[in-house]
């Protein structure tokens, strides 16, 4: 029954970019969501995220970052007026992208430090549905490895969580992800709870009920959702 509840993960040999071991990646991503850390992403020369019309949230405590960005490029963050948001130019490029490189890289925002497009590959979410076509092209090339059998189940739990978040948008209300990026990140954040549901389904032979599913995928505090 657990395999019916969890999505099946199949290897796609056409993917040519090594994303690393999925178990290690999930541990690192989960830590980055829980504390102000950053992800080590093998970007190479790719800067698709800098050219994909992302609004960048910058916390009030990011003093060095705010000092490097012209005030005219910043507006108060919705619901968090002490924080700031930086938009993008008419091409969808980050205004700090100069000569195809980040001009404030050592002081780049925490949002940028934590962004990892592998999250879309891990969750099976297509960012092109939000117009992020260049990020989507990169996403389709990532290929995860599985050092342990359990890692494949963890990955399956992330994909399943992303699907459940989509299927239960109405029931989740304001806790539902607002876009595909939030959906993918939230799927990682709740994948352990979804895995517990799968284990319970395997033990009882019964598919989890709607309330159990909602409890697993709903953020404890919707205002603090990824």
PDB file of N, CA and C in Angstrom, residues 80-141:
ATOM      1  N   UNK A  80       5.344  42.398   5.821  1.00  0.00           N
ATOM      2  CA  UNK A  80       6.539  42.533   6.661  1.00  0.00           C
ATOM      3  C   UNK A  80       7.235  43.848   6.306  1.00  0.00           C
ATOM      4  N   UNK A  81       6.643  44.972   6.677  1.00  0.00           N
ATOM      5  CA  UNK A  81       7.136  46.277   6.230  1.00  0.00           C
ATOM      6  C   UNK A  81       8.555  46.606   6.661  1.00  0.00           C
ATOM      7  N   UNK A  82       9.078  45.900   7.689  1.00  0.00           N
ATOM      8  CA  UNK A  82      10.461  46.149   8.097  1.00  0.00           C
ATOM      9  C   UNK A  82      11.455  45.509   7.125  1.00  0.00           C
ATOM     10  N   UNK A  83      11.002  44.518   6.362  1.00  0.00           N
ATOM     11  CA  UNK A  83      11.840  43.875   5.355  1.00  0.00           C
ATOM     12  C   UNK A  83      11.666  44.578   4.009  1.00  0.00           C
ATOM     13  N   UNK A  84      12.476  44.176   3.043  1.00  0.00           N
ATOM     14  CA  UNK A  84      12.412  44.785   1.725  1.00  0.00           C
ATOM     15  C   UNK A  84      12.314  43.718   0.636  1.00  0.00           C
ATOM     16  N   UNK A  85      11.832  44.141  -0.521  1.00  0.00           N
ATOM     17  CA  UNK A  85      11.765  43.287  -1.706  1.00  0.00           C
ATOM     18  C   UNK A  85      12.434  44.027  -2.851  1.00  0.00           C
ATOM     19  N   UNK A  86      13.280  43.317  -3.579  1.00  0.00           N
ATOM     20  CA  UNK A  86      13.912  43.867  -4.780  1.00  0.00           C
ATOM     21  C   UNK A  86      13.296  43.207  -6.004  1.00  0.00           C
ATOM     22  N   UNK A  87      12.875  44.013  -6.953  1.00  0.00           N
ATOM     23  CA  UNK A  87      12.258  43.494  -8.163  1.00  0.00           C
ATOM     24  C   UNK A  87      13.269  43.216  -9.264  1.00  0.00           C
ATOM     25  N   UNK A  88      12.839  43.333 -10.519  1.00  0.00           N
ATOM     26  CA  UNK A  88      13.677  42.997 -11.667  1.00  0.00           C
ATOM     27  C   UNK A  88      13.438  44.022 -12.760  1.00  0.00           C
ATOM     28  N   UNK A  89      14.323  44.031 -13.760  1.00  0.00           N
ATOM     29  CA  UNK A  89      14.188  45.029 -14.828  1.00  0.00           C
ATOM     30  C   UNK A  89      13.213  44.544 -15.902  1.00  0.00           C
ATOM     31  N   UNK A  90      13.104  45.317 -16.978  1.00  0.00           N
ATOM     32  CA  UNK A  90      12.127  45.008 -18.022  1.00  0.00           C
ATOM     33  C   UNK A  90      12.417  43.690 -18.732  1.00  0.00           C
ATOM     34  N   UNK A  91      13.644  43.181 -18.598  1.00  0.00           N
ATOM     35  CA  UNK A  91      13.992  41.890 -19.203  1.00  0.00           C
ATOM     36  C   UNK A  91      13.749  40.729 -18.243  1.00  0.00           C
ATOM     37  N   UNK A  92      13.388  41.038 -17.007  1.00  0.00           N
ATOM     38  CA  UNK A  92      13.244  40.006 -15.991  1.00  0.00           C
ATOM     39  C   UNK A  92      14.546  39.705 -15.284  1.00  0.00           C
ATOM     40  N   UNK A  93      15.569  40.543 -15.497  1.00  0.00           N
ATOM     41  CA  UNK A  93      16.880  40.330 -14.883  1.00  0.00           C
ATOM     42  C   UNK A  93      16.976  41.033 -13.535  1.00  0.00           C
ATOM     43  N   UNK A  94      17.692  40.428 -12.618  1.00  0.00           N
ATOM     44  CA  UNK A  94      17.994  41.074 -11.346  1.00  0.00           C
ATOM     45  C   UNK A  94      18.816  42.334 -11.644  1.00  0.00           C
ATOM     46  N   UNK A  95      18.479  43.478 -11.033  1.00  0.00           N
ATOM     47  CA  UNK A  95      19.241  44.694 -11.316  1.00  0.00           C
ATOM     48  C   UNK A  95      20.682  44.645 -10.815  1.00  0.00           C
ATOM     49  N   UNK A  96      20.997  43.672  -9.964  1.00  0.00           N
ATOM     50  CA  UNK A  96      22.364  43.520  -9.488  1.00  0.00           C
ATOM     51  C   UNK A  96      23.200  42.635 -10.413  1.00  0.00           C
ATOM     52  N   UNK A  97      22.574  42.135 -11.488  1.00  0.00           N
ATOM     53  CA  UNK A  97      23.292  41.328 -12.478  1.00  0.00           C
ATOM     54  C   UNK A  97      23.979  42.276 -13.456  1.00  0.00           C
ATOM     55  N   UNK A  98      25.287  42.317 -13.399  1.00  0.00           N
ATOM     56  CA  UNK A  98      26.064  43.231 -14.234  1.00  0.00           C
ATOM     57  C   UNK A  98      27.111  42.417 -15.002  1.00  0.00           C
ATOM     58  N   UNK A  99      27.119  42.578 -16.320  1.00  0.00           N
ATOM     59  CA  UNK A  99      28.074  41.813 -17.115  1.00  0.00           C
ATOM     60  C   UNK A  99      27.905  40.319 -16.955  1.00  0.00           C
ATOM     61  N   UNK A 100      26.650  39.862 -16.815  1.00  0.00           N
ATOM     62  CA  UNK A 100      26.315  38.438 -16.687  1.00  0.00           C
ATOM     63  C   UNK A 100      26.811  37.817 -15.380  1.00  0.00           C
ATOM     64  N   UNK A 101      27.098  38.659 -14.375  1.00  0.00           N
ATOM     65  CA  UNK A 101      27.540  38.155 -13.072  1.00  0.00           C
ATOM     66  C   UNK A 101      26.931  39.021 -11.970  1.00  0.00           C
ATOM     67  N   UNK A 102      26.773  38.428 -10.790  1.00  0.00           N
ATOM     68  CA  UNK A 102      26.226  39.160  -9.653  1.00  0.00           C
ATOM     69  C   UNK A 102      27.253  40.180  -9.165  1.00  0.00           C
ATOM     70  N   UNK A 103      26.849  41.456  -9.134  1.00  0.00           N
ATOM     71  CA  UNK A 103      27.767  42.517  -8.744  1.00  0.00           C
ATOM     72  C   UNK A 103      27.922  42.645  -7.229  1.00  0.00           C
ATOM     73  N   UNK A 104      27.078  41.934  -6.466  1.00  0.00           N
ATOM     74  CA  UNK A 104      27.174  41.987  -4.995  1.00  0.00           C
ATOM     75  C   UNK A 104      27.281  40.571  -4.422  1.00  0.00           C
ATOM     76  N   UNK A 105      27.918  39.685  -5.170  1.00  0.00           N
ATOM     77  CA  UNK A 105      27.917  38.271  -4.789  1.00  0.00           C
ATOM     78  C   UNK A 105      28.341  38.016  -3.339  1.00  0.00           C
ATOM     79  N   UNK A 106      29.409  38.623  -2.818  1.00  0.00           N
ATOM     80  CA  UNK A 106      29.787  38.354  -1.420  1.00  0.00           C
ATOM     81  C   UNK A 106      28.724  38.808  -0.416  1.00  0.00           C
ATOM     82  N   UNK A 107      27.905  39.791  -0.817  1.00  0.00           N
ATOM     83  CA  UNK A 107      26.850  40.294   0.064  1.00  0.00           C
ATOM     84  C   UNK A 107      25.459  40.007  -0.507  1.00  0.00           C
ATOM     85  N   UNK A 108      25.330  39.008  -1.348  1.00  0.00           N
ATOM     86  CA  UNK A 108      24.039  38.710  -1.965  1.00  0.00           C
ATOM     87  C   UNK A 108      23.006  38.333  -0.894  1.00  0.00           C
ATOM     88  N   UNK A 109      21.717  38.553  -1.158  1.00  0.00           N
ATOM     89  CA  UNK A 109      20.670  38.275  -0.171  1.00  0.00           C
ATOM     90  C   UNK A 109      20.625  36.802   0.248  1.00  0.00           C
ATOM     91  N   UNK A 110      20.124  36.584   1.460  1.00  0.00           N
ATOM     92  CA  UNK A 110      19.958  35.222   1.961  1.00  0.00           C
ATOM     93  C   UNK A 110      19.032  34.426   1.054  1.00  0.00           C
ATOM     94  N   UNK A 111      18.026  35.080   0.492  1.00  0.00           N
ATOM     95  CA  UNK A 111      17.127  34.403  -0.448  1.00  0.00           C
ATOM     96  C   UNK A 111      17.909  33.771  -1.592  1.00  0.00           C
ATOM     97  N   UNK A 112      18.892  34.498  -2.108  1.00  0.00           N
ATOM     98  CA  UNK A 112      19.717  33.981  -3.203  1.00  0.00           C
ATOM     99  C   UNK A 112      20.636  32.865  -2.720  1.00  0.00           C
ATOM    100  N   UNK A 113      21.162  33.011  -1.504  1.00  0.00           N
ATOM    101  CA  UNK A 113      22.060  31.994  -0.954  1.00  0.00           C
ATOM    102  C   UNK A 113      21.332  30.661  -0.738  1.00  0.00           C
ATOM    103  N   UNK A 114      20.040  30.736  -0.461  1.00  0.00           N
ATOM    104  CA  UNK A 114      19.282  29.527  -0.165  1.00  0.00           C
ATOM    105  C   UNK A 114      18.598  28.935  -1.393  1.00  0.00           C
ATOM    106  N   UNK A 115      18.528  29.715  -2.481  1.00  0.00           N
ATOM    107  CA  UNK A 115      17.827  29.221  -3.668  1.00  0.00           C
ATOM    108  C   UNK A 115      18.611  28.082  -4.312  1.00  0.00           C
ATOM    109  N   UNK A 116      17.894  27.024  -4.639  1.00  0.00           N
ATOM    110  CA  UNK A 116      18.514  25.847  -5.254  1.00  0.00           C
ATOM    111  C   UNK A 116      17.509  25.268  -6.234  1.00  0.00           C
ATOM    112  N   UNK A 117      17.761  25.422  -7.530  1.00  0.00           N
ATOM    113  CA  UNK A 117      16.780  24.973  -8.517  1.00  0.00           C
ATOM    114  C   UNK A 117      16.629  23.455  -8.546  1.00  0.00           C
ATOM    115  N   UNK A 118      17.521  22.731  -7.871  1.00  0.00           N
ATOM    116  CA  UNK A 118      17.346  21.277  -7.783  1.00  0.00           C
ATOM    117  C   UNK A 118      16.068  20.909  -7.049  1.00  0.00           C
ATOM    118  N   UNK A 119      15.508  21.865  -6.291  1.00  0.00           N
ATOM    119  CA  UNK A 119      14.275  21.587  -5.555  1.00  0.00           C
ATOM    120  C   UNK A 119      13.131  21.250  -6.512  1.00  0.00           C
ATOM    121  N   UNK A 120      13.140  21.845  -7.718  1.00  0.00           N
ATOM    122  CA  UNK A 120      12.089  21.537  -8.693  1.00  0.00           C
ATOM    123  C   UNK A 120      12.235  20.104  -9.213  1.00  0.00           C
ATOM    124  N   UNK A 121      13.477  19.700  -9.469  1.00  0.00           N
ATOM    125  CA  UNK A 121      13.715  18.323  -9.918  1.00  0.00           C
ATOM    126  C   UNK A 121      13.341  17.333  -8.820  1.00  0.00           C
ATOM    127  N   UNK A 122      13.655  17.684  -7.576  1.00  0.00           N
ATOM    128  CA  UNK A 122      13.352  16.788  -6.461  1.00  0.00           C
ATOM    129  C   UNK A 122      11.853  16.626  -6.259  1.00  0.00           C
ATOM    130  N   UNK A 123      11.090  17.695  -6.476  1.00  0.00           N
ATOM    131  CA  UNK A 123       9.652  17.663  -6.225  1.00  0.00           C
ATOM    132  C   UNK A 123       8.837  17.312  -7.461  1.00  0.00           C
ATOM    133  N   UNK A 124       9.490  17.237  -8.621  1.00  0.00           N
ATOM    134  CA  UNK A 124       8.745  16.963  -9.844  1.00  0.00           C
ATOM    135  C   UNK A 124       7.827  18.108 -10.222  1.00  0.00           C
ATOM    136  N   UNK A 125       8.244  19.329  -9.902  1.00  0.00           N
ATOM    137  CA  UNK A 125       7.448  20.533 -10.163  1.00  0.00           C
ATOM    138  C   UNK A 125       8.073  21.300 -11.326  1.00  0.00           C
ATOM    139  N   UNK A 126       7.241  21.786 -12.241  1.00  0.00           N
ATOM    140  CA  UNK A 126       7.722  22.483 -13.431  1.00  0.00           C
ATOM    141  C   UNK A 126       7.641  23.996 -13.235  1.00  0.00           C
ATOM    142  N   UNK A 127       8.774  24.682 -13.047  1.00  0.00           N
ATOM    143  CA  UNK A 127       8.724  26.130 -12.834  1.00  0.00           C
ATOM    144  C   UNK A 127       8.308  26.922 -14.059  1.00  0.00           C
ATOM    145  N   UNK A 128       8.282  26.284 -15.230  1.00  0.00           N
ATOM    146  CA  UNK A 128       7.845  27.012 -16.427  1.00  0.00           C
ATOM    147  C   UNK A 128       6.368  27.385 -16.325  1.00  0.00           C
ATOM    148  N   UNK A 129       5.618  26.714 -15.446  1.00  0.00           N
ATOM    149  CA  UNK A 129       4.220  27.056 -15.239  1.00  0.00           C
ATOM    150  C   UNK A 129       4.077  28.429 -14.595  1.00  0.00           C
ATOM    151  N   UNK A 130       5.146  28.932 -13.985  1.00  0.00           N
ATOM    152  CA  UNK A 130       5.177  30.290 -13.451  1.00  0.00           C
ATOM    153  C   UNK A 130       5.970  31.218 -14.363  1.00  0.00           C
ATOM    154  N   UNK A 131       6.262  30.758 -15.583  1.00  0.00           N
ATOM    155  CA  UNK A 131       7.004  31.578 -16.521  1.00  0.00           C
ATOM    156  C   UNK A 131       8.510  31.520 -16.351  1.00  0.00           C
ATOM    157  N   UNK A 132       9.013  30.623 -15.485  1.00  0.00           N
ATOM    158  CA  UNK A 132      10.458  30.529 -15.251  1.00  0.00           C
ATOM    159  C   UNK A 132      11.060  29.521 -16.234  1.00  0.00           C
ATOM    160  N   UNK A 133      11.041  29.864 -17.513  1.00  0.00           N
ATOM    161  CA  UNK A 133      11.429  28.905 -18.543  1.00  0.00           C
ATOM    162  C   UNK A 133      12.914  28.557 -18.499  1.00  0.00           C
ATOM    163  N   UNK A 134      13.773  29.526 -18.197  1.00  0.00           N
ATOM    164  CA  UNK A 134      15.206  29.232 -18.160  1.00  0.00           C
ATOM    165  C   UNK A 134      15.559  28.352 -16.968  1.00  0.00           C
ATOM    166  N   UNK A 135      14.918  28.601 -15.834  1.00  0.00           N
ATOM    167  CA  UNK A 135      15.124  27.739 -14.665  1.00  0.00           C
ATOM    168  C   UNK A 135      14.597  26.339 -14.972  1.00  0.00           C
ATOM    169  N   UNK A 136      13.465  26.267 -15.668  1.00  0.00           N
ATOM    170  CA  UNK A 136      12.882  24.969 -16.014  1.00  0.00           C
ATOM    171  C   UNK A 136      13.819  24.158 -16.900  1.00  0.00           C
ATOM    172  N   UNK A 137      14.483  24.831 -17.845  1.00  0.00           N
ATOM    173  CA  UNK A 137      15.415  24.129 -18.739  1.00  0.00           C
ATOM    174  C   UNK A 137      16.556  23.519 -17.938  1.00  0.00           C
ATOM    175  N   UNK A 138      17.051  24.243 -16.952  1.00  0.00           N
ATOM    176  CA  UNK A 138      18.112  23.712 -16.083  1.00  0.00           C
ATOM    177  C   UNK A 138      17.578  22.562 -15.242  1.00  0.00           C
ATOM    178  N   UNK A 139      16.382  22.742 -14.710  1.00  0.00           N
ATOM    179  CA  UNK A 139      15.770  21.742 -13.830  1.00  0.00           C
ATOM    180  C   UNK A 139      15.641  20.390 -14.517  1.00  0.00           C
ATOM    181  N   UNK A 140      15.277  20.403 -15.781  1.00  0.00           N
ATOM    182  CA  UNK A 140      15.065  19.148 -16.512  1.00  0.00           C
ATOM    183  C   UNK A 140      16.349  18.363 -16.713  1.00  0.00           C
ATOM    184  N   UNK A 141      17.497  18.968 -16.428  1.00  0.00           N
ATOM    185  CA  UNK A 141      18.773  18.269 -16.630  1.00  0.00           C
ATOM    186  C   UNK A 141      19.327  17.637 -15.345  1.00  0.00           C
TER     187      UNK A 141
END
